Coordinates of C-alpha atoms and ligand atoms in Angstrom, one line a residue:
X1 CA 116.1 13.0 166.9
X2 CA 119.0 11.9 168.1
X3 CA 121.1 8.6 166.7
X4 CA 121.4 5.6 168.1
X5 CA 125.5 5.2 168.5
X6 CA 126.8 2.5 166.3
X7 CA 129.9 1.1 166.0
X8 CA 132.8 2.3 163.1
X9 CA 133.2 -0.4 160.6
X10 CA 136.4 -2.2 160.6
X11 CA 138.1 -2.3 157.4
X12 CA 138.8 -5.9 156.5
X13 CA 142.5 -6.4 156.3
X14 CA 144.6 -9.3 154.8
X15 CA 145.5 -11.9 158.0
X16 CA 149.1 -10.8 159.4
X17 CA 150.7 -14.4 159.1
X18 CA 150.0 -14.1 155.0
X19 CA 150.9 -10.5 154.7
X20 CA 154.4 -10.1 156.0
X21 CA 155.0 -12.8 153.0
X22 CA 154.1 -10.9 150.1
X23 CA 153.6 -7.1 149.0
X24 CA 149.8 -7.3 148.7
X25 CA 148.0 -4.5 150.2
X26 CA 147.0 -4.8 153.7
X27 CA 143.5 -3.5 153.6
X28 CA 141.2 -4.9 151.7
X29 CA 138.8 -2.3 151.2
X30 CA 134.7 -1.9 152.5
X31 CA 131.9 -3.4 150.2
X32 CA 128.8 -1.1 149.2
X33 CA 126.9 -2.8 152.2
X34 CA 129.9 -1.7 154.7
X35 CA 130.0 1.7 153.5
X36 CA 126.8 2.5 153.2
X37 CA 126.2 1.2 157.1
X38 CA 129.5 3.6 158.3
X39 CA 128.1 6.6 155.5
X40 CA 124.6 6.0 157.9
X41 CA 126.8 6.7 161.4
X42 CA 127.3 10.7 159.4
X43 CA 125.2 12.9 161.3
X44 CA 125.6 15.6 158.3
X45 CA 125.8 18.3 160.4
X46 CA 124.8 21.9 159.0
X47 CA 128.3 23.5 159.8
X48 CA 130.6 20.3 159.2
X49 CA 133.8 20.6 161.3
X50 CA 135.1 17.4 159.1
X51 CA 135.2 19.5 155.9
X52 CA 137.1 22.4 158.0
X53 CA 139.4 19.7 159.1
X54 CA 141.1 19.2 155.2
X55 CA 143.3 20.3 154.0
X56 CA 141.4 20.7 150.6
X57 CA 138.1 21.3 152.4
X58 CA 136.3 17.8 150.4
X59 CA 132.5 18.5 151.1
X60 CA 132.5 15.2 153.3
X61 CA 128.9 15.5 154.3
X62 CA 128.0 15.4 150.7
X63 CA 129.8 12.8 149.6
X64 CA 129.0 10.5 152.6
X65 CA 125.6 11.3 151.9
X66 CA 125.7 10.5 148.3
X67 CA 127.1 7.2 149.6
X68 CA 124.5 6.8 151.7
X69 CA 122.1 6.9 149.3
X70 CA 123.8 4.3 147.0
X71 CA 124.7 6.5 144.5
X72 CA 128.2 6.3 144.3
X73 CA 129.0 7.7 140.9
X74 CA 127.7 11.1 142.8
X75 CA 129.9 10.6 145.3
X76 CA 132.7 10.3 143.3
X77 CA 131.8 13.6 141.3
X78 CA 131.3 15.5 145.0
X79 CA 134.9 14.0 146.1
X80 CA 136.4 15.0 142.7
X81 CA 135.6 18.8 142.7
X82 CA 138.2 18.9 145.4
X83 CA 140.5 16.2 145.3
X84 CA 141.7 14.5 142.1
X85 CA 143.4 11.6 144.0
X86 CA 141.0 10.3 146.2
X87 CA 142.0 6.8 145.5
X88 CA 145.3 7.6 146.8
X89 CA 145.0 10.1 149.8
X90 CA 141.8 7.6 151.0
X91 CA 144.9 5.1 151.5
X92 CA 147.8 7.4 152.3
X93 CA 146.2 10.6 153.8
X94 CA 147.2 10.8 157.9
X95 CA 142.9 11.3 158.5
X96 CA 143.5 10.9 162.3
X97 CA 145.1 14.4 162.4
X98 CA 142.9 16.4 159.5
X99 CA 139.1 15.4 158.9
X100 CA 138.6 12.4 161.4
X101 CA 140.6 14.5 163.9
X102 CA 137.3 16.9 164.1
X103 CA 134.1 14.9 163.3
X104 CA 132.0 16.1 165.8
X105 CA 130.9 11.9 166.2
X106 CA 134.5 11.7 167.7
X107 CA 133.6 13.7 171.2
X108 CA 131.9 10.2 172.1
X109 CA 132.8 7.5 170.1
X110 CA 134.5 6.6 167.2
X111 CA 134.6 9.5 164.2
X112 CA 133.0 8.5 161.0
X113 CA 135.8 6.8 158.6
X114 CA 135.8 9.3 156.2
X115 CA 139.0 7.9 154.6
X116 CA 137.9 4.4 154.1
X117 CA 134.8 6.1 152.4
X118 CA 136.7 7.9 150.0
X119 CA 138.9 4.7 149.0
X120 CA 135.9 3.3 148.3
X121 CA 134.6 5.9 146.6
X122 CA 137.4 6.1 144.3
X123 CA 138.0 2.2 143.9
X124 CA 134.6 1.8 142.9
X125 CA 134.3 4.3 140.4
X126 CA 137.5 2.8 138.8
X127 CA 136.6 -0.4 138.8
X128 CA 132.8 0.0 137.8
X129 CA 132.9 3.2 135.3
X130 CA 137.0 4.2 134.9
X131 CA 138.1 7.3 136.2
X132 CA 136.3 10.4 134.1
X133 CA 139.3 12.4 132.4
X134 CA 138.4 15.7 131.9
X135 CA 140.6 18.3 129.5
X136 CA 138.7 21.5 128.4
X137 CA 137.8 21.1 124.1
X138 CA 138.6 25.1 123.9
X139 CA 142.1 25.2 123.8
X140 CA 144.1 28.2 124.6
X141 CA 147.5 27.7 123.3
X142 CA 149.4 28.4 126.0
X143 CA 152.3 26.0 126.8
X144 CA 153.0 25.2 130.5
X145 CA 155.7 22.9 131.5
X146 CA 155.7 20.9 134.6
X147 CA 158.9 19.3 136.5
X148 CA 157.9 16.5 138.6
X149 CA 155.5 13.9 138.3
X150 CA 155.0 13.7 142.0
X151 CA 151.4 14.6 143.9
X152 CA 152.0 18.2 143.1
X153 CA 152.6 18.3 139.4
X154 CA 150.2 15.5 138.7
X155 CA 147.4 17.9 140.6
X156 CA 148.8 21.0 138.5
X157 CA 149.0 19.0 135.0
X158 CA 145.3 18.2 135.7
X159 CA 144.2 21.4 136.1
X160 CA 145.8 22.9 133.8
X161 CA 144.8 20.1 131.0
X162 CA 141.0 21.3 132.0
X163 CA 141.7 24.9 131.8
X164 CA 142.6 24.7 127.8
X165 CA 146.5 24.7 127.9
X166 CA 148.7 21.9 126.6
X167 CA 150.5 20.4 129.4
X168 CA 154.1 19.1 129.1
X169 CA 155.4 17.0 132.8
X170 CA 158.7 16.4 132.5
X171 CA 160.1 13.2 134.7
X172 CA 163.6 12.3 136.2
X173 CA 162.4 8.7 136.6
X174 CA 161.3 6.2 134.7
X175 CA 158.0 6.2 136.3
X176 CA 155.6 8.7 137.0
X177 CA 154.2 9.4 140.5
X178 CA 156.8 10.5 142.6
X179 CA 156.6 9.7 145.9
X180 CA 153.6 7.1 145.5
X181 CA 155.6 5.1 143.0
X182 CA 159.4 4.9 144.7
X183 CA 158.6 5.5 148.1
X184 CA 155.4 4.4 149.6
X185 CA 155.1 0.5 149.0
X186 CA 152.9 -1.8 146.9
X187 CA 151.2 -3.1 150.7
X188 CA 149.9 1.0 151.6
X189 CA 149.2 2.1 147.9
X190 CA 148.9 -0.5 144.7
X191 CA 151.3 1.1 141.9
X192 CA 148.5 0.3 139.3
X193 CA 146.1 2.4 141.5
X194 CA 149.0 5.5 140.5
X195 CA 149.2 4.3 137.0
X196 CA 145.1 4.4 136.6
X197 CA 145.5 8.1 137.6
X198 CA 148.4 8.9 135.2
X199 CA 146.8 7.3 132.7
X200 CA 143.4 9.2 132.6
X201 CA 145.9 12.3 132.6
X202 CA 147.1 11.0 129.7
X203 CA 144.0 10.5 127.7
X204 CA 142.9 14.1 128.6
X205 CA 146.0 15.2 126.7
X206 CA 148.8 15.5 129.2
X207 CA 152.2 14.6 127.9
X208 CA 154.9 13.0 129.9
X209 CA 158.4 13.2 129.3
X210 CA 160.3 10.4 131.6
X211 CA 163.8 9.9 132.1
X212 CA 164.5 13.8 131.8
X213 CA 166.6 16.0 134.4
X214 CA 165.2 19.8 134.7
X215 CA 168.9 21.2 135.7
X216 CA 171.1 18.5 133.4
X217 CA 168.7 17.6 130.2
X218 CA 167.4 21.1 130.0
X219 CA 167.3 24.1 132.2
X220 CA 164.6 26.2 133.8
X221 CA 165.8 28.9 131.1
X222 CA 166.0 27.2 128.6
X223 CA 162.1 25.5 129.0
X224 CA 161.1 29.2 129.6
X225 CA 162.1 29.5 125.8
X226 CA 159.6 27.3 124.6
X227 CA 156.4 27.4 127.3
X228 CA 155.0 30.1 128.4
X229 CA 154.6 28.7 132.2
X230 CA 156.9 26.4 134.5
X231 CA 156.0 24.8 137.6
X232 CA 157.8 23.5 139.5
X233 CA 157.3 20.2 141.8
X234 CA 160.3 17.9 142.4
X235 CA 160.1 17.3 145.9
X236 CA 162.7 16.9 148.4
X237 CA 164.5 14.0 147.6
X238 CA 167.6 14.4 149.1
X239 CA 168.2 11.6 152.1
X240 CA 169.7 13.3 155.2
X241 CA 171.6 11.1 157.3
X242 CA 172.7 10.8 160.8
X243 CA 176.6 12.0 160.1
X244 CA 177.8 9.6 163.3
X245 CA 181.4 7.6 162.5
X246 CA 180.9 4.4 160.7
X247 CA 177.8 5.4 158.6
X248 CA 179.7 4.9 155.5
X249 CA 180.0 0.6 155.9
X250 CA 178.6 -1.8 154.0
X251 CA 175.1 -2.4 154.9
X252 CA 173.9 0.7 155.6
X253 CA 171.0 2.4 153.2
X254 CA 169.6 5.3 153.3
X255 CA 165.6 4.9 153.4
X256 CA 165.1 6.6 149.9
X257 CA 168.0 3.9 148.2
X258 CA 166.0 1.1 150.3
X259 CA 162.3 1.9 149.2
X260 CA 163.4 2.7 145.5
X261 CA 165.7 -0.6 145.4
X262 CA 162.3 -2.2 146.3
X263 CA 159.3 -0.1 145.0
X264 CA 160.6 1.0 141.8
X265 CA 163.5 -1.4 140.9
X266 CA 161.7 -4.2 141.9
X267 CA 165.1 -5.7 143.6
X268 CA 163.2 -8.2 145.5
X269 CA 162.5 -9.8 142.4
X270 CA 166.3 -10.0 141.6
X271 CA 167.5 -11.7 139.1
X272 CA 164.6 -11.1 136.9
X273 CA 165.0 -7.5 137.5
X274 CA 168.4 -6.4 137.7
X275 CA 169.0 -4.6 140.9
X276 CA 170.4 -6.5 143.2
X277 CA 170.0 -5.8 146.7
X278 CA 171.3 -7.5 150.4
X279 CA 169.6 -10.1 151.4
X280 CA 167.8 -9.5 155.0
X281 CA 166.7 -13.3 154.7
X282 CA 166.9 -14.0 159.0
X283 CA 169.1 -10.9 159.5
X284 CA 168.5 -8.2 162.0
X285 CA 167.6 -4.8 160.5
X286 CA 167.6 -1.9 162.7
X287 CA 165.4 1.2 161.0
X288 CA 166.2 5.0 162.4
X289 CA 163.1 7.2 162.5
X290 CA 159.9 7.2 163.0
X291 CA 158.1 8.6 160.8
X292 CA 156.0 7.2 157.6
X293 CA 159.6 6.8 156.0
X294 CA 161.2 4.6 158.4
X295 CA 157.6 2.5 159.3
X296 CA 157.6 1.9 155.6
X297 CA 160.9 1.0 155.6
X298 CA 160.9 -1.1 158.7
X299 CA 157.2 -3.0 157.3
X300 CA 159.6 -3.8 154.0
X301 CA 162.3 -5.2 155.7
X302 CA 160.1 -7.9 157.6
X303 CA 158.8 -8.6 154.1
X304 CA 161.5 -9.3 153.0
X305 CA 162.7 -12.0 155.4
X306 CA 164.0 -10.1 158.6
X307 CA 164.1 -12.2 161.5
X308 CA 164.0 -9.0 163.8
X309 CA 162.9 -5.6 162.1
X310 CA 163.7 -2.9 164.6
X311 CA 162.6 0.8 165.1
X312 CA 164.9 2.9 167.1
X313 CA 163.5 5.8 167.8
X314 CA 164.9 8.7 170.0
X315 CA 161.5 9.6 171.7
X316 CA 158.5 7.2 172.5
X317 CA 155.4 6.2 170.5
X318 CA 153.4 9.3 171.4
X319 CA 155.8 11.4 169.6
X320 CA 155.9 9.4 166.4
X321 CA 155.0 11.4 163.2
X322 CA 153.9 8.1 161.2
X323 CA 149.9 7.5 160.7
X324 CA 148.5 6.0 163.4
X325 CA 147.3 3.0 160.9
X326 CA 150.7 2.3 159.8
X327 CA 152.1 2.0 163.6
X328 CA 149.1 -0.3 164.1
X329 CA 149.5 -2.6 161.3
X330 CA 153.2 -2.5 162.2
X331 CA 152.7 -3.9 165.8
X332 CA 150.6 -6.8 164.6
X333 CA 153.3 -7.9 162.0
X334 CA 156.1 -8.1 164.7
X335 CA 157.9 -5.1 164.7
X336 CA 160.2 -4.5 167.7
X337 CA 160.1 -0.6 169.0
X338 CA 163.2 0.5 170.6
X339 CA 162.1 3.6 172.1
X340 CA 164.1 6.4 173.6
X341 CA 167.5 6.2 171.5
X342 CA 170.1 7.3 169.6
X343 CA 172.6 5.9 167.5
X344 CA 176.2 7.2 168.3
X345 CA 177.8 5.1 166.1
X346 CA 178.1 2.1 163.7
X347 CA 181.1 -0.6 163.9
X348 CA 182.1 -3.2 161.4
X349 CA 184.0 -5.8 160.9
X350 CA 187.6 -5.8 159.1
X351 CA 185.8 -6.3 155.6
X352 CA 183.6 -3.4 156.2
X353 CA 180.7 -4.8 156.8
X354 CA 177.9 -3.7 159.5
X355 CA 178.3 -5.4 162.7
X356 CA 176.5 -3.4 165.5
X357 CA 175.1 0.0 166.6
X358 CA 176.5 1.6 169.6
X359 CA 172.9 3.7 171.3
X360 CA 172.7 6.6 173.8
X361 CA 169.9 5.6 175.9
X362 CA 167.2 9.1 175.8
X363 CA 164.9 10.4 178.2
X364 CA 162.1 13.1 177.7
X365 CA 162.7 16.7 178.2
X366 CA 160.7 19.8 178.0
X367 CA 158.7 20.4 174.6
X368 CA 160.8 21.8 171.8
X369 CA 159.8 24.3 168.6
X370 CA 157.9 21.3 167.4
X371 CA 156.0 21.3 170.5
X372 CA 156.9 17.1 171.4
X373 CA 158.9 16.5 173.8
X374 CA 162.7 16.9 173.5
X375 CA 165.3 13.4 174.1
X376 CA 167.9 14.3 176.3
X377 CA 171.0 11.5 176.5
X378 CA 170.9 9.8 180.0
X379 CA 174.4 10.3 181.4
X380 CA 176.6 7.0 181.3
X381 CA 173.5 4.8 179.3
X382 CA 175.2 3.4 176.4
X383 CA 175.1 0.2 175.0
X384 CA 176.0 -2.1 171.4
X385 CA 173.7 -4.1 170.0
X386 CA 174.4 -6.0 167.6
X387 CA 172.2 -5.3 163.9
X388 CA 173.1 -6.8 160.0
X389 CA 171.7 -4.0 158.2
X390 CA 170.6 -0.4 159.1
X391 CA 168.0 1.8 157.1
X392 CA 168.4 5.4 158.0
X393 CA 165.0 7.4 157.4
X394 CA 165.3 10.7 159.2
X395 CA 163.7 13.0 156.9
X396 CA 164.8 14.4 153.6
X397 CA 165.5 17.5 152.4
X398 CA 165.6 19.6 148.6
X399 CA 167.6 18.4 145.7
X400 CA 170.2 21.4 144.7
X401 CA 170.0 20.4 141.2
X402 CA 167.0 23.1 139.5
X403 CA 168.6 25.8 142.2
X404 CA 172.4 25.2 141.0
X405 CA 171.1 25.5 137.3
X406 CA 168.8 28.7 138.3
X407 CA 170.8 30.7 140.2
X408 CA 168.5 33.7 140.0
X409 CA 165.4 31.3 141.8
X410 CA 165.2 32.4 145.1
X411 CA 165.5 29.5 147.9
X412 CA 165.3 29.6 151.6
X413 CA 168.8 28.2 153.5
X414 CA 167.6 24.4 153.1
X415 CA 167.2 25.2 149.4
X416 CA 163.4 25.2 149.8
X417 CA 161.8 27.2 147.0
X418 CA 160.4 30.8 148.2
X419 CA 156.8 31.5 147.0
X420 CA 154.3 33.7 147.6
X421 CA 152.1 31.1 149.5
X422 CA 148.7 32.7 147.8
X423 CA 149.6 32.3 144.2
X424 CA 153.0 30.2 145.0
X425 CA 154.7 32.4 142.7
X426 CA 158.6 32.4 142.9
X427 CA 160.4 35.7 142.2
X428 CA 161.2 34.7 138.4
X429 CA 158.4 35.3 136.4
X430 CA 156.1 32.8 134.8
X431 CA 157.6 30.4 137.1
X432 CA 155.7 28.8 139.8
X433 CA 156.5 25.8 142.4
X434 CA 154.6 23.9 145.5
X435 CA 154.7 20.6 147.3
X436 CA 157.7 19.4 148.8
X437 CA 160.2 21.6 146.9
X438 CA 158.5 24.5 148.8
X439 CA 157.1 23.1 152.6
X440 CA 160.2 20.7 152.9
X441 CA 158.4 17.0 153.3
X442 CA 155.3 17.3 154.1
X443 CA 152.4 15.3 153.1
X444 CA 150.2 14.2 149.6
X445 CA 147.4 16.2 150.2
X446 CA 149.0 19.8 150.7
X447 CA 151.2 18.9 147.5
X448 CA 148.3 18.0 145.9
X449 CA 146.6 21.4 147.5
X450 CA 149.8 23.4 146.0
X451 CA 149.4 22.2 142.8
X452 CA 146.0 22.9 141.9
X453 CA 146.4 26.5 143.8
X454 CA 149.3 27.1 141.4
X455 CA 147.5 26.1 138.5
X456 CA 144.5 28.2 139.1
X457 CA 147.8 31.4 139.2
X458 CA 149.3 30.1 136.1
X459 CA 146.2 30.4 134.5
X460 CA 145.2 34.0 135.8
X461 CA 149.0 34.5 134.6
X462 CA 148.5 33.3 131.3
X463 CA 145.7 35.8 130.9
X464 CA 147.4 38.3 131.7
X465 CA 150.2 37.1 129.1
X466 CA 147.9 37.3 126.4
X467 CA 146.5 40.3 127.5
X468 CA 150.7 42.2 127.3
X469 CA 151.4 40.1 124.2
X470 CA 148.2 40.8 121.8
X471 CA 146.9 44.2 123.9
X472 CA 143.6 42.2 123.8
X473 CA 142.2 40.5 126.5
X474 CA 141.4 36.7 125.0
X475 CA 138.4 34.8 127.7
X476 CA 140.1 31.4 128.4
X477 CA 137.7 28.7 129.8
X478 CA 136.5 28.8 133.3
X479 CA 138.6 26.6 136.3
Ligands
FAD1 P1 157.4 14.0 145.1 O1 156.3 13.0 145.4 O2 158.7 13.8 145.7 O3 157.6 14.1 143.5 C1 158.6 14.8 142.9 C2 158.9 14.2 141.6 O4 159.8 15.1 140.9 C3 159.6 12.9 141.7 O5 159.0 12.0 140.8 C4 161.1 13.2 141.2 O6 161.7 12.1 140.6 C5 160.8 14.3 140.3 N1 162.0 15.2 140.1 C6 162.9 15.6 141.1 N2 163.9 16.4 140.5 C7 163.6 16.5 139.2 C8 164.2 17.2 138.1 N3 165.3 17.9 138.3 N4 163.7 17.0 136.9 C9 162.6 16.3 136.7 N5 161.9 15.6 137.7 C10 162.4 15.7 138.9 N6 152.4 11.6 152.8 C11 151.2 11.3 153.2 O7 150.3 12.1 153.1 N7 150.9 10.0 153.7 C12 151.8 9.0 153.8 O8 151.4 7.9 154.2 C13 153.1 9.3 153.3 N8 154.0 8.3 153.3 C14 155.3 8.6 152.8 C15 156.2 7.5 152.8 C16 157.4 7.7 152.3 C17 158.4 6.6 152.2 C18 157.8 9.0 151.8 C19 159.2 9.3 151.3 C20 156.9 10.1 151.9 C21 155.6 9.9 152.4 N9 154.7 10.9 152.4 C22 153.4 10.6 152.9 C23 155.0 12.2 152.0 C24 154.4 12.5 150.6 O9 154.7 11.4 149.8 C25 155.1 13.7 150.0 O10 154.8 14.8 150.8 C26 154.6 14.0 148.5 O11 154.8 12.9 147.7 C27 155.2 15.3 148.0 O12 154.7 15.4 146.6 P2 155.6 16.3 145.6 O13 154.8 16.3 144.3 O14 156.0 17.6 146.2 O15 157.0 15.5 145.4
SF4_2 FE1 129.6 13.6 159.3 FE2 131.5 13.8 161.2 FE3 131.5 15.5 159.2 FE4 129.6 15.7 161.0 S1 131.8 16.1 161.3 S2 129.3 15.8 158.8 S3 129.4 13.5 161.6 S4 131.8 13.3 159.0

């Protein structure tokens, strides 16, 4: 029998007017009722193209089906065998292009909202029964160290915690999470929703070591002394910027200084926390990019008082790499898109300060490697307009720091770490690395992915340790 179509449900959302006055997230989440009424529009189809569609192949049917039925603790054990952050990657994860992208429901009408299901999957199990955290009682001794407390090493310090072996992250920051605590704001992703996961990490017995530079506190080397494993997983943190004349005036932030001033430093809470930052209080604020980056950025900067927060962007809205959600909520708070530029250069005034942008107006070309079409400058279109502050988020690239200080790691010519991509595997024994370190930026979920394959090599690794070290072959616990 066939269903009757039904409608998706909406995810309730905090009214625009309020929202681009505080930090609070935007959506609000479903209610049982709402979820289990969207979890009944599943058509849990035998050969489920959804699951094909993830990157960490979630058994969606299942877990919708477990909602469903009400029982949601179920649903979070289903969810869990594949993804240990579901709470985060039901917020952040770009669904539109991975599981939603191939519901089968989508050929007609809406596909199921198999994100929003997972959010509330995850938020209810946190908030009813705290998340489960799971380390193996058989220890095996082994010692692994992990560098960065991003998606990826968070993935591979839980795995690795429930495989036996004590678990060491060590942190250049002052707060763990990587990328979900500096960069993506409080409005996408709650930092206490980051700190619930660490935390549970924690209690199963991982350690972590904040405020510590692998490559200046301590070496690669010299942690391969003392554990018997290293991942690696510090992202690529490295702003690039657009290189045109004037980029060095006042006013000018890359998107990674921006967000962290923000996210992390708290700098719109200035002076109670001490890092100060301009104020964009009725200022113009022109943000380069398009992707997540510069949409976050962008969102932030109406936040925090802009009277006109501007995207330029050198192709058009079809082309944007930023989650379809995020461009949404963007166009109801106000956002002005300037489509089809590029900045050429900035001018200030005789104190230095940012006065305007001079743009090359862009038209569309054939598609290039990346397969979207490629801007070509319009002869003669240029024009200044004038901006008070400019974000630059055009991508970022690897940190040189671990590859100065290992010079025997092998690195593509971006500095990306080589692995083998089965086992990820670099060419220095008993270390490993994944996430953004290796793919250049890329997205949550295939860090997360990374991680947990790399834990499941350290650990085949580690067997194989024992089995050189003691000529005996030691069973450690099953992964
Ligand atoms: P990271 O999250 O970068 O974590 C690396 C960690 O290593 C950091 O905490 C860093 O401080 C630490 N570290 C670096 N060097 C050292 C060192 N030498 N010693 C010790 N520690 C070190 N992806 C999505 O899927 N959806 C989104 O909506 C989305 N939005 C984004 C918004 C922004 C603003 C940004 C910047 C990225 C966004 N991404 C998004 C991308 C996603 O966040 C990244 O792909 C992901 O975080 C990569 O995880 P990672 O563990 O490899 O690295
Ligand atoms: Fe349900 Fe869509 Fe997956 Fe089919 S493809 S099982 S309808 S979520």
């Amino acid at each position: 029998m066939s269903k009757v179509l039904t409608e998706r449900m909406k995810m309730p959302t905090q009214a625009v007017e309020e929202r681009i006055c505080n930090f609070k997230e935007v959506n609000l989440g479903y209610t049982l009722e709402m979820a289990q009424t969207e979890a009944d529009r599943c058509l849990q189809c035998k050969k489920p193209m959804c699951t094909e569609g993830c990157p960490v192949s979630v058994k969606i049917p299942d877990f919708v089906g477990a909602v469903y039925e009400g029982d949601i603790p179920k649903a979070a054990k289903i969810l869990k065998m594949d993804n240990i952050l579901p709470a985060v990657c039901g917020r952040v994860c770009p669904q539109e292009e991975q599981c939603e992208k191939l519901c089968v429901l989508g050929r007609k009408e809406k596909p199921v909202a198999i994100g929003n299901l997972e959010r509330f999957v995850a938020d209810w199990e946190r908030e009813n029964i705290g998340i489960a955290s799971n380390a193996s009682k058989e220890k095996t001794g082994f010692k692994v160290a992990v560098i960065g407390g991003g998606p990826s090493g968070l993935s591979c310090a839980g795995d690795l915690i429930q495989m036996g072996h004590e678990v060491t992250v060590f942190e250049a920051l002052h707060e763990i999470g990587g990328v979900l605590m500096y960069g993506i704001p409080e409005f996408r992703l709650p930092k206490e929703i980051v700190q619930e996961e660490v935390k549970a990490l924690e209690k199963a017995g991982v350690v972590f070591i904040k405020n510590y530079i692998i490559g200046l506190t301590e070496t690669v080397d010299e942690l391969l002394e003392r554990f018997d494993a290293v991942f690696i997983g510090v992202g690529a943190g490295l702003p690039y910027f657009l290189n045109i004349p004037g980029e060095e005036l006042n006013g000018i932030y890359s998107s990674n200084e921006f967000l962290t001033r923000i996210n992390l430093m708290k700098a719109y809470k200035f002076p109670e926390y001490d890092t100060p930052m301009l104020s964009l209080e009725g200022k113009t604020v022109a943000v380069f990019g398009g992707g997540n980056t510069a949409i976050d950025s962008v969102r932030t900067a109406k936040r925090l008082g802009a009277s006109h927060a501007i995207i330029f962007y050198r192709r058009t809205q079809e082309e944007m790499p930023a989650r379809a959600e995020e461009i949404h909520h963007a166009i109801e708070e106000g956002i002005e898109f300037l489509y089809l530029v590029s900045p050429l250069k900035f001018n200030g005034d005789s104190n230095g300060w940012l006065k305007s942008v001079t743009i090359q107006k862009m038209e569309l070309g054939e598609p290039d490697h990346s397969g979207r079409r490629k801007p070509i400058p319009i002869p003669n279109q240029i024009e200044d307009i004038e901006i008070d502050a400019a974000i630059v988020a055009i991508g970022n690239g690897s940190n040189p720091i671990i590859n100065q200080t290992t010079p025997d790691l092998n690195v593509n010519k971006w500095g990306n770490i080589l692995v083998d991509s089965e086992t990820m595997e670099t060419n220095k024994p008993g270390v490993f690395a994944g996430g953004d370190i290796v793919t250049g930026g890329a997205t949550v979920i295939l860090a997360m992915g990374a991680g947990r394959k790399a834990a499941k090599s350290i650990n085949e690794f580690l067997k194989s340790k024992k089995w050189n070290d003691n000529n005996n072959i030691v069973s450690l616990p099953e992964w």
